[in-house]
């Protein structure tokens, strides 16, 4: 970014700039006596009293980003909600040194009825990366654009360690004008704090709970947040403690022995150290939903499959392929279409000046693996559809005539070979169709774990 173009930032917890990954109390300071001192030297057999060493307290930074201007009631609720959020995490997880800086970005959303969640997630990811935060919560006064529900209050993204939160529907005073200002602000703040804790749980891989007062109970309306106890229940408390402890560990790029590694070695080491985090992130993305959410992908792939199934030449060619050829074709098709869509949709666009980091490796691996599993799911659906169509509409005599070059009847192995061949061609054409998906929508499907 050119000098002078960086948006204004304001921290609500002002203080000296420190490394947010610093471990608090990691040692003791011993003052040495100057050689020129006139003080008597201690006796040789004198034993200095032990200096107590403070315990290690891992630091965790949850940054807040205010996206766009807020009115007076929203500002008051945000201040109080941040205090409730801080008190809850410090009480629930006292083994960490928590900090909660705030940055105001009035340039992010200057007006309008709705804002794209992925725009806020991108901005939050940038702030998190630049400031060295562990997590980022982006708060806007506008509605978040929902893609699969009538409305959404929050959109967490574990792949980015960022969640976007909307204040637009949380104000209880908008529906109950008889509430006093104090009561309205307190309930407004509690709703926002409950929503922030729910999103924070998703960023750490927690699943939903059925208990109505549990933080991880999914709200169906803003009023449902009033029942939240603002505390995690077991076993979620233990699970999130373990996840946060893992996040609070020094990152690989901060270790001098690892920082000297080449790019490939650094990436492989980061993946080995964080394979469970990658798996958790992929599960949160739920890539098996991609065929049902990316309509252009599914439409193009299904259309191709239908054309191939009713074409004699396709049966003649596909049924003659050895199964190991078909297996390799399927692998190449899944890998190639995934790489193509990642590049075409800009999912892993590297920003100017961005240095390699452990978080970046986890994010990139999670997105690549999720997209690969999404394309694999599409391939499997096409494969199954081919077998069903063959059973319903094509008898042996028809297929024997279409695949006459085989020299024998079309058996189950030849049908499977054709199904794999047609499915691989289908996802290839489907990827071309998916490339015409709106990039914002595609990124929403890839990054947003849920519309809360």
CSV table of C-alpha atoms in Angstrom, one decimal:
chain,number,residue,atom,x,y,z
A,1,UNK,CA,0.0,0.0,0.0
A,2,UNK,CA,1.5,3.4,-0.9
A,3,UNK,CA,2.7,5.5,2.0
A,4,UNK,CA,0.0,7.7,3.5
A,5,UNK,CA,-2.9,5.5,2.1
A,6,UNK,CA,-3.1,3.3,5.2
A,7,UNK,CA,-6.5,3.8,6.9
A,8,UNK,CA,-6.5,5.4,10.3
A,9,UNK,CA,-6.3,3.0,13.2
A,10,UNK,CA,-7.2,3.5,16.8
A,11,UNK,CA,-6.6,1.0,19.6
A,12,UNK,CA,-9.0,0.9,22.5
A,13,UNK,CA,-6.3,-0.5,24.7
A,14,UNK,CA,-3.5,1.9,24.0
A,15,UNK,CA,0.0,1.2,25.1
A,16,UNK,CA,3.5,0.6,23.8
A,17,UNK,CA,3.7,-1.5,20.6
A,18,UNK,CA,4.8,-5.0,21.6
A,19,UNK,CA,5.1,-8.3,19.9
A,20,UNK,CA,1.7,-9.9,20.5
A,21,UNK,CA,3.3,-13.4,20.5
A,22,UNK,CA,5.4,-12.5,23.5
A,23,UNK,CA,5.2,-14.8,26.4
A,24,UNK,CA,4.5,-12.9,29.6
A,25,UNK,CA,6.7,-13.6,32.6
A,26,UNK,CA,9.1,-15.9,30.7
A,27,UNK,CA,12.1,-15.4,33.0
A,28,UNK,CA,13.6,-13.1,35.6
A,29,UNK,CA,16.0,-10.2,35.4
A,30,UNK,CA,19.2,-10.4,37.4
A,31,UNK,CA,21.1,-7.1,38.0
A,32,UNK,CA,24.9,-7.5,37.8
A,33,UNK,CA,27.1,-5.6,40.2
A,34,UNK,CA,29.4,-3.2,38.3
A,35,UNK,CA,33.1,-4.0,38.4
A,36,UNK,CA,33.9,-0.5,39.7
A,37,UNK,CA,31.5,-0.8,42.7
A,38,UNK,CA,33.0,-0.2,46.2
A,39,UNK,CA,30.5,-2.6,47.7
A,40,UNK,CA,32.1,-5.6,49.4
A,41,UNK,CA,32.2,-8.8,47.5
A,42,UNK,CA,30.2,-11.7,49.0
A,43,UNK,CA,31.9,-14.4,50.9
A,44,UNK,CA,32.9,-17.4,48.8
A,45,UNK,CA,30.6,-19.6,50.7
A,46,UNK,CA,27.7,-17.2,50.7
A,47,UNK,CA,24.6,-18.5,48.8
A,48,UNK,CA,22.4,-15.9,47.1
A,49,UNK,CA,18.7,-16.3,47.8
A,50,UNK,CA,16.8,-17.9,44.9
A,51,UNK,CA,15.1,-15.5,42.6
A,52,UNK,CA,11.5,-16.6,41.9
A,53,UNK,CA,10.7,-17.1,38.2
A,54,UNK,CA,7.3,-16.2,37.1
A,55,UNK,CA,5.3,-18.9,35.3
A,56,UNK,CA,4.9,-18.8,31.6
A,57,UNK,CA,1.6,-17.2,30.6
A,58,UNK,CA,0.9,-17.6,26.9
A,59,UNK,CA,-0.4,-14.4,25.2
A,60,UNK,CA,-3.5,-14.5,23.0
A,61,UNK,CA,-4.7,-11.5,21.0
A,62,UNK,CA,-8.3,-11.2,19.8
A,63,UNK,CA,-8.5,-8.0,17.7
A,64,UNK,CA,-11.7,-6.1,17.0
A,65,UNK,CA,-12.2,-4.2,13.8
A,66,UNK,CA,-15.1,-1.6,13.6
A,67,UNK,CA,-16.1,-1.6,10.0
A,68,UNK,CA,-17.7,1.7,9.1
A,69,UNK,CA,-19.5,4.3,11.3
A,70,UNK,CA,-21.8,3.3,14.1
A,71,UNK,CA,-24.6,5.3,15.8
A,72,UNK,CA,-24.5,6.2,19.5
A,73,UNK,CA,-26.5,3.1,20.7
A,74,UNK,CA,-24.3,0.8,18.6
A,75,UNK,CA,-21.1,2.4,19.9
A,76,UNK,CA,-22.3,2.1,23.5
A,77,UNK,CA,-23.2,-1.6,22.9
A,78,UNK,CA,-19.9,-2.3,21.3
A,79,UNK,CA,-17.9,-0.9,24.2
A,80,UNK,CA,-20.0,-2.9,26.8
A,81,UNK,CA,-19.9,-6.1,24.7
A,82,UNK,CA,-16.1,-6.0,24.4
A,83,UNK,CA,-15.9,-5.7,28.2
A,84,UNK,CA,-18.3,-8.7,28.6
A,85,UNK,CA,-16.4,-10.7,26.0
A,86,UNK,CA,-13.1,-9.9,27.8
A,87,UNK,CA,-14.5,-10.8,31.2
A,88,UNK,CA,-15.9,-14.1,29.9
A,89,UNK,CA,-12.7,-15.3,28.3
A,90,UNK,CA,-10.5,-14.3,31.2
A,91,UNK,CA,-12.9,-16.1,33.6
A,92,UNK,CA,-13.3,-19.2,31.4
A,93,UNK,CA,-9.7,-19.5,30.3
A,94,UNK,CA,-7.6,-17.9,33.0
A,95,UNK,CA,-4.4,-19.6,31.9
A,96,UNK,CA,-3.7,-17.0,29.1
A,97,UNK,CA,-2.7,-13.4,28.9
A,98,UNK,CA,-5.6,-12.0,26.9
A,99,UNK,CA,-5.6,-8.7,25.0
A,100,UNK,CA,-8.3,-7.2,22.9
A,101,UNK,CA,-7.2,-4.2,20.7
A,102,UNK,CA,-9.7,-2.3,18.6
A,103,UNK,CA,-9.2,-0.7,15.2
A,104,UNK,CA,-11.7,1.6,13.6
A,105,UNK,CA,-11.9,1.4,9.8
A,106,UNK,CA,-14.6,3.9,8.7
A,107,UNK,CA,-13.5,3.3,5.1
A,108,UNK,CA,-14.7,-0.3,5.0
A,109,UNK,CA,-18.5,0.4,4.8
A,110,UNK,CA,-19.7,3.9,4.4
A,111,UNK,CA,-23.4,3.2,3.8
A,112,UNK,CA,-25.9,0.9,2.2
A,113,UNK,CA,-28.3,-1.8,3.5
A,114,UNK,CA,-26.0,-4.8,3.1
A,115,UNK,CA,-22.3,-5.6,3.1
A,116,UNK,CA,-20.6,-8.7,1.7
A,117,UNK,CA,-19.3,-10.8,4.5
A,118,UNK,CA,-16.2,-11.9,2.5
A,119,UNK,CA,-15.2,-8.2,2.1
A,120,UNK,CA,-15.2,-7.9,5.9
A,121,UNK,CA,-13.4,-11.2,6.3
A,122,UNK,CA,-10.7,-10.1,3.9
A,123,UNK,CA,-10.2,-6.8,5.8
A,124,UNK,CA,-10.1,-8.6,9.1
A,125,UNK,CA,-7.6,-11.1,7.8
A,126,UNK,CA,-5.4,-8.3,6.6
A,127,UNK,CA,-5.5,-6.5,10.0
A,128,UNK,CA,-4.9,-9.8,11.8
A,129,UNK,CA,-1.8,-10.5,9.6
A,130,UNK,CA,-0.4,-6.9,9.8
A,131,UNK,CA,-0.9,-6.6,13.6
A,132,UNK,CA,0.1,-10.1,14.4
A,133,UNK,CA,-3.2,-11.0,16.1
A,134,UNK,CA,-4.4,-14.5,16.7
A,135,UNK,CA,-8.0,-13.9,15.8
A,136,UNK,CA,-10.0,-11.0,14.5
A,137,UNK,CA,-13.7,-10.0,15.0
A,138,UNK,CA,-15.1,-7.5,12.4
A,139,UNK,CA,-18.2,-5.6,13.6
A,140,UNK,CA,-20.5,-3.7,11.2
A,141,UNK,CA,-23.7,-1.7,11.7
A,142,UNK,CA,-25.0,-2.9,8.4
A,143,UNK,CA,-26.7,-6.2,7.6
A,144,UNK,CA,-24.5,-9.0,6.3
A,145,UNK,CA,-25.6,-10.4,3.0
A,146,UNK,CA,-27.0,-13.9,3.5
A,147,UNK,CA,-26.7,-16.4,0.7
A,148,UNK,CA,-28.5,-19.4,2.1
A,149,UNK,CA,-30.7,-18.0,4.9
A,150,UNK,CA,-33.2,-15.2,5.2
A,151,UNK,CA,-30.7,-13.3,7.3
A,152,UNK,CA,-27.4,-13.8,9.1
A,153,UNK,CA,-26.0,-12.3,12.2
A,154,UNK,CA,-22.4,-13.6,11.9
A,155,UNK,CA,-20.2,-15.4,9.4
A,156,UNK,CA,-17.2,-17.1,11.0
A,157,UNK,CA,-14.3,-18.4,8.9
A,158,UNK,CA,-11.9,-20.8,10.6
A,159,UNK,CA,-9.7,-20.8,7.5
A,160,UNK,CA,-9.0,-17.1,8.0
A,161,UNK,CA,-9.3,-17.0,11.9
A,162,UNK,CA,-11.8,-14.1,11.3
A,163,UNK,CA,-15.5,-13.7,12.0
A,164,UNK,CA,-17.8,-10.9,10.7
A,165,UNK,CA,-20.6,-9.7,13.1
A,166,UNK,CA,-23.6,-7.5,12.3
A,167,UNK,CA,-25.3,-5.2,14.8
A,168,UNK,CA,-28.2,-4.4,12.5
A,169,UNK,CA,-30.7,-6.8,14.0
A,170,UNK,CA,-29.4,-7.0,17.6
A,171,UNK,CA,-30.8,-3.8,19.1
A,172,UNK,CA,-33.8,-4.8,21.4
A,173,UNK,CA,-34.9,-1.2,21.6
A,174,UNK,CA,-35.9,-1.3,17.9
A,175,UNK,CA,-38.7,-3.7,18.7
A,176,UNK,CA,-39.5,-2.6,22.3
A,177,UNK,CA,-39.6,1.1,22.6
A,178,UNK,CA,-40.6,0.9,26.3
A,179,UNK,CA,-37.1,-0.3,27.3
A,180,UNK,CA,-35.0,2.3,29.2
A,181,UNK,CA,-31.8,3.4,27.5
A,182,UNK,CA,-29.7,1.5,30.1
A,183,UNK,CA,-31.6,-1.7,29.8
A,184,UNK,CA,-31.6,-1.5,26.0
A,185,UNK,CA,-27.9,-0.9,25.9
A,186,UNK,CA,-27.2,-3.8,28.3
A,187,UNK,CA,-29.3,-6.3,26.4
A,188,UNK,CA,-27.8,-5.1,23.1
A,189,UNK,CA,-24.3,-5.6,24.5
A,190,UNK,CA,-25.1,-9.0,25.9
A,191,UNK,CA,-26.5,-10.1,22.5
A,192,UNK,CA,-23.3,-8.9,20.8
A,193,UNK,CA,-21.1,-10.6,23.4
A,194,UNK,CA,-23.0,-13.9,23.0
A,195,UNK,CA,-22.7,-13.7,19.3
A,196,UNK,CA,-19.0,-12.9,19.5
A,197,UNK,CA,-18.4,-15.9,21.8
A,198,UNK,CA,-20.4,-18.2,19.5
A,199,UNK,CA,-18.3,-17.1,16.5
A,200,UNK,CA,-15.1,-17.4,18.6
A,201,UNK,CA,-16.1,-21.0,19.4
A,202,UNK,CA,-16.4,-21.7,15.7
A,203,UNK,CA,-13.0,-20.2,15.0
A,204,UNK,CA,-11.6,-22.8,17.4
A,205,UNK,CA,-13.5,-25.7,15.9
A,206,UNK,CA,-16.4,-26.0,18.3
A,207,UNK,CA,-19.7,-27.6,17.2
A,208,UNK,CA,-23.2,-26.6,18.0
A,209,UNK,CA,-25.0,-27.6,21.3
A,210,UNK,CA,-28.6,-28.1,22.0
A,211,UNK,CA,-28.8,-26.5,25.4
A,212,UNK,CA,-30.5,-23.1,25.0
A,213,UNK,CA,-28.2,-21.3,27.4
A,214,UNK,CA,-25.0,-22.7,25.9
A,215,UNK,CA,-22.8,-20.3,24.0
A,216,UNK,CA,-22.7,-22.7,21.1
A,217,UNK,CA,-26.4,-23.1,20.8
A,218,UNK,CA,-27.2,-21.7,17.3
A,219,UNK,CA,-29.5,-18.7,17.5
A,220,UNK,CA,-32.5,-18.7,15.2
A,221,UNK,CA,-33.3,-15.1,16.0
A,222,UNK,CA,-31.6,-12.2,17.8
A,223,UNK,CA,-33.8,-12.8,20.9
A,224,UNK,CA,-32.3,-16.3,21.3
A,225,UNK,CA,-29.0,-14.7,22.2
A,226,UNK,CA,-30.7,-13.3,25.4
A,227,UNK,CA,-30.6,-16.8,26.8
A,228,UNK,CA,-26.9,-17.3,26.5
A,229,UNK,CA,-24.9,-17.8,29.7
A,230,UNK,CA,-21.8,-16.2,28.1
A,231,UNK,CA,-19.8,-19.3,29.3
A,232,UNK,CA,-18.7,-22.5,27.6
A,233,UNK,CA,-19.9,-25.8,28.8
A,234,UNK,CA,-17.9,-29.0,29.1
A,235,UNK,CA,-16.5,-30.6,27.1
A,236,UNK,CA,-16.3,-27.4,24.9
A,237,UNK,CA,-14.4,-25.5,27.6
A,238,UNK,CA,-11.6,-28.1,27.6
A,239,UNK,CA,-11.6,-28.3,23.8
A,240,UNK,CA,-11.3,-24.6,23.3
A,241,UNK,CA,-8.6,-24.4,26.0
A,242,UNK,CA,-6.6,-26.9,24.1
A,243,UNK,CA,-7.1,-25.1,20.8
A,244,UNK,CA,-6.2,-21.7,22.2
A,245,UNK,CA,-3.1,-23.2,23.9
A,246,UNK,CA,-2.0,-24.5,20.5
A,247,UNK,CA,-2.6,-21.0,18.9
A,248,UNK,CA,-0.7,-19.3,21.7
A,249,UNK,CA,2.5,-21.3,21.1
A,250,UNK,CA,5.2,-19.4,19.3
A,251,UNK,CA,4.8,-19.6,15.6
A,252,UNK,CA,7.3,-21.2,13.3
A,253,UNK,CA,8.3,-18.0,11.6
A,254,UNK,CA,9.3,-16.6,15.0
A,255,UNK,CA,11.8,-19.4,15.7
A,256,UNK,CA,15.3,-18.6,14.4
A,257,UNK,CA,16.0,-22.3,13.6
A,258,UNK,CA,13.0,-22.7,11.5
A,259,UNK,CA,13.0,-19.2,9.8
A,260,UNK,CA,16.1,-20.2,7.9
A,261,UNK,CA,14.4,-23.1,6.2
A,262,UNK,CA,13.6,-23.1,2.5
A,263,UNK,CA,10.1,-22.5,1.4
A,264,UNK,CA,9.3,-26.2,0.7
A,265,UNK,CA,10.9,-27.4,4.0
A,266,UNK,CA,9.0,-24.7,5.9
A,267,UNK,CA,5.7,-25.6,4.3
A,268,UNK,CA,6.2,-29.3,5.0
A,269,UNK,CA,7.1,-28.7,8.6
A,270,UNK,CA,4.2,-26.4,9.1
A,271,UNK,CA,1.8,-29.0,7.7
A,272,UNK,CA,3.2,-31.8,9.9
A,273,UNK,CA,2.8,-29.6,13.0
A,274,UNK,CA,-0.7,-28.4,12.1
A,275,UNK,CA,-2.4,-31.3,10.3
A,276,UNK,CA,-5.1,-31.5,12.9
A,277,UNK,CA,-5.9,-27.8,12.5
A,278,UNK,CA,-6.1,-28.3,8.7
A,279,UNK,CA,-8.5,-31.1,9.2
A,280,UNK,CA,-10.7,-29.1,11.7
A,281,UNK,CA,-10.8,-26.2,9.2
A,282,UNK,CA,-11.8,-28.4,6.3
A,283,UNK,CA,-14.6,-29.9,8.5
A,284,UNK,CA,-15.9,-26.4,9.3
A,285,UNK,CA,-15.9,-25.5,5.6
A,286,UNK,CA,-18.0,-28.7,4.8
A,287,UNK,CA,-16.8,-29.2,1.2
A,288,UNK,CA,-19.4,-31.9,0.6
A,289,UNK,CA,-21.9,-29.0,0.2
A,290,UNK,CA,-20.1,-27.5,-2.8
A,291,UNK,CA,-22.0,-29.4,-5.5
A,292,UNK,CA,-25.3,-28.1,-4.1
A,293,UNK,CA,-24.1,-24.5,-3.5
A,294,UNK,CA,-22.2,-24.0,-6.8
A,295,UNK,CA,-25.0,-24.2,-9.3
A,296,UNK,CA,-22.9,-23.4,-12.4
A,297,UNK,CA,-20.5,-26.2,-11.5
A,298,UNK,CA,-23.2,-28.8,-11.0
A,299,UNK,CA,-25.2,-27.7,-14.1
A,300,UNK,CA,-22.2,-27.8,-16.4
A,301,UNK,CA,-21.0,-31.2,-15.0
A,302,UNK,CA,-24.5,-32.8,-15.1
A,303,UNK,CA,-25.1,-31.6,-18.7
A,304,UNK,CA,-21.9,-33.0,-19.9
A,305,UNK,CA,-22.6,-36.3,-18.2
A,306,UNK,CA,-26.1,-36.6,-19.8
A,307,UNK,CA,-24.6,-36.0,-23.3
A,308,UNK,CA,-21.9,-38.6,-22.8
A,309,UNK,CA,-24.3,-41.2,-21.4
A,310,UNK,CA,-26.5,-41.0,-24.5
A,311,UNK,CA,-23.6,-41.0,-27.0
A,312,UNK,CA,-22.5,-44.3,-28.5
A,313,UNK,CA,-19.0,-43.1,-29.3
A,314,UNK,CA,-18.5,-42.1,-25.6
A,315,UNK,CA,-19.5,-45.6,-24.4
A,316,UNK,CA,-17.2,-47.2,-27.0
A,317,UNK,CA,-14.3,-45.1,-25.9
A,318,UNK,CA,-14.9,-45.1,-22.1
A,319,UNK,CA,-15.7,-48.8,-21.7
A,320,UNK,CA,-12.4,-49.8,-23.4
A,321,UNK,CA,-10.3,-47.9,-20.8
A,322,UNK,CA,-8.4,-49.9,-18.2
A,323,UNK,CA,-9.5,-49.2,-14.7
A,324,UNK,CA,-6.1,-47.9,-13.7
A,325,UNK,CA,-6.2,-45.4,-16.5
A,326,UNK,CA,-9.6,-44.3,-15.3
A,327,UNK,CA,-8.3,-44.0,-11.7
A,328,UNK,CA,-5.4,-41.8,-12.8
A,329,UNK,CA,-7.7,-39.7,-15.0
A,330,UNK,CA,-9.9,-39.1,-12.0
A,331,UNK,CA,-7.0,-38.0,-9.8
A,332,UNK,CA,-5.7,-35.7,-12.5
A,333,UNK,CA,-9.2,-34.3,-13.1
A,334,UNK,CA,-9.8,-33.5,-9.4
A,335,UNK,CA,-6.4,-32.0,-8.8
A,336,UNK,CA,-6.4,-30.0,-12.0
A,337,UNK,CA,-9.9,-28.6,-11.6
A,338,UNK,CA,-9.2,-27.7,-8.0
A,339,UNK,CA,-6.0,-25.8,-8.9
A,340,UNK,CA,-7.8,-24.1,-11.8
A,341,UNK,CA,-10.6,-22.9,-9.6
A,342,UNK,CA,-8.2,-21.7,-6.9
A,343,UNK,CA,-6.4,-19.6,-9.4
A,344,UNK,CA,-9.5,-18.4,-11.3
A,345,UNK,CA,-11.4,-17.4,-8.2
A,346,UNK,CA,-8.4,-15.8,-6.5
A,347,UNK,CA,-8.8,-17.9,-3.3
A,348,UNK,CA,-5.1,-17.8,-2.5
A,349,UNK,CA,-4.1,-14.5,-3.9
A,350,UNK,CA,-0.8,-13.4,-2.3
A,351,UNK,CA,-0.7,-9.8,-1.2
A,352,UNK,CA,2.2,-7.6,-2.0
A,353,UNK,CA,4.8,-7.7,0.8
A,354,UNK,CA,3.2,-10.7,2.5
A,355,UNK,CA,5.8,-12.9,4.2
A,356,UNK,CA,5.4,-16.6,4.7
A,357,UNK,CA,3.8,-17.7,8.0
A,358,UNK,CA,2.6,-20.8,9.7
A,359,UNK,CA,-1.0,-19.4,9.6
A,360,UNK,CA,-0.7,-18.8,5.8
A,361,UNK,CA,0.4,-22.4,5.2
A,362,UNK,CA,-2.6,-23.7,7.2
A,363,UNK,CA,-5.0,-21.4,5.4
A,364,UNK,CA,-3.7,-22.4,2.0
A,365,UNK,CA,-3.7,-26.1,2.7
A,366,UNK,CA,-7.2,-26.0,4.2
A,367,UNK,CA,-8.6,-24.2,1.1
A,368,UNK,CA,-6.9,-26.5,-1.3
A,369,UNK,CA,-7.9,-29.6,0.5
A,370,UNK,CA,-11.5,-28.4,0.9
A,371,UNK,CA,-11.8,-27.6,-2.7
A,372,UNK,CA,-10.3,-30.9,-3.7
A,373,UNK,CA,-12.8,-32.7,-1.5
A,374,UNK,CA,-15.6,-30.7,-3.0
A,375,UNK,CA,-14.6,-31.7,-6.5
A,376,UNK,CA,-14.2,-35.3,-5.4
A,377,UNK,CA,-17.7,-35.2,-4.0
A,378,UNK,CA,-18.9,-33.9,-7.4
A,379,UNK,CA,-17.0,-36.7,-9.2
A,380,UNK,CA,-18.6,-39.3,-6.9
A,381,UNK,CA,-22.1,-37.9,-7.5
A,382,UNK,CA,-21.6,-38.0,-11.2
A,383,UNK,CA,-20.2,-41.6,-11.0
A,384,UNK,CA,-23.2,-42.7,-9.0
A,385,UNK,CA,-25.6,-41.0,-11.4
A,386,UNK,CA,-24.0,-42.8,-14.3
A,387,UNK,CA,-24.6,-46.2,-12.7
A,388,UNK,CA,-28.2,-45.3,-11.9
A,389,UNK,CA,-28.9,-44.1,-15.4
A,390,UNK,CA,-27.4,-47.3,-16.8
A,391,UNK,CA,-29.6,-49.4,-14.6
A,392,UNK,CA,-32.8,-47.5,-15.4
A,393,UNK,CA,-32.6,-46.8,-19.1
A,394,UNK,CA,-29.9,-49.0,-20.8
A,395,UNK,CA,-30.1,-52.7,-21.2
A,396,UNK,CA,-27.2,-54.9,-22.2
A,397,UNK,CA,-28.1,-55.2,-25.9
A,398,UNK,CA,-28.0,-51.4,-26.4
A,399,UNK,CA,-24.6,-51.1,-24.7
A,400,UNK,CA,-23.2,-54.1,-26.6
A,401,UNK,CA,-24.1,-52.4,-29.9
A,402,UNK,CA,-22.7,-49.0,-28.8
A,403,UNK,CA,-19.4,-50.6,-27.5
A,404,UNK,CA,-19.0,-53.1,-30.4
A,405,UNK,CA,-15.2,-52.6,-30.6
A,406,UNK,CA,-14.9,-54.4,-27.2
A,407,UNK,CA,-15.5,-57.7,-28.9
A,408,UNK,CA,-17.5,-59.0,-26.0
A,409,UNK,CA,-20.5,-58.0,-23.9
A,410,UNK,CA,-20.3,-54.9,-21.7
A,411,UNK,CA,-19.9,-56.1,-18.1
A,412,UNK,CA,-19.8,-54.4,-14.7
A,413,UNK,CA,-16.1,-53.5,-15.0
A,414,UNK,CA,-16.7,-51.8,-18.4
A,415,UNK,CA,-19.6,-49.9,-17.0
A,416,UNK,CA,-17.5,-48.7,-14.0
A,417,UNK,CA,-14.7,-47.7,-16.4
A,418,UNK,CA,-17.2,-45.7,-18.5
A,419,UNK,CA,-18.7,-44.1,-15.3
A,420,UNK,CA,-15.3,-43.0,-14.1
A,421,UNK,CA,-14.3,-41.7,-17.6
A,422,UNK,CA,-17.5,-39.7,-18.0
A,423,UNK,CA,-17.3,-38.3,-14.4
A,424,UNK,CA,-13.8,-37.1,-15.0
A,425,UNK,CA,-14.8,-35.3,-18.2
A,426,UNK,CA,-17.9,-34.0,-16.4
A,427,UNK,CA,-16.0,-32.3,-13.5
A,428,UNK,CA,-13.6,-30.8,-16.1
A,429,UNK,CA,-16.4,-29.1,-17.9
A,430,UNK,CA,-18.0,-28.3,-14.5
A,431,UNK,CA,-14.9,-26.4,-13.4
A,432,UNK,CA,-15.3,-24.2,-16.5
A,433,UNK,CA,-18.8,-23.5,-15.5
A,434,UNK,CA,-17.8,-22.8,-11.9
A,435,UNK,CA,-15.2,-20.3,-13.2
A,436,UNK,CA,-18.2,-18.1,-14.2
A,437,UNK,CA,-19.6,-18.1,-10.7
A,438,UNK,CA,-19.5,-14.6,-9.2
A,439,UNK,CA,-16.2,-14.4,-7.4
A,440,UNK,CA,-17.7,-12.9,-4.2
A,441,UNK,CA,-20.2,-15.8,-4.0
A,442,UNK,CA,-17.6,-18.4,-4.7
A,443,UNK,CA,-15.4,-17.0,-1.9
A,444,UNK,CA,-18.4,-17.0,0.4
A,445,UNK,CA,-19.0,-20.7,-0.2
A,446,UNK,CA,-15.3,-21.5,0.2
A,447,UNK,CA,-14.5,-19.3,3.3
A,448,UNK,CA,-17.7,-18.9,5.4
A,449,UNK,CA,-18.2,-21.8,7.7
A,450,UNK,CA,-21.9,-21.0,8.5
A,451,UNK,CA,-24.4,-18.2,8.4
A,452,UNK,CA,-25.2,-17.8,12.1
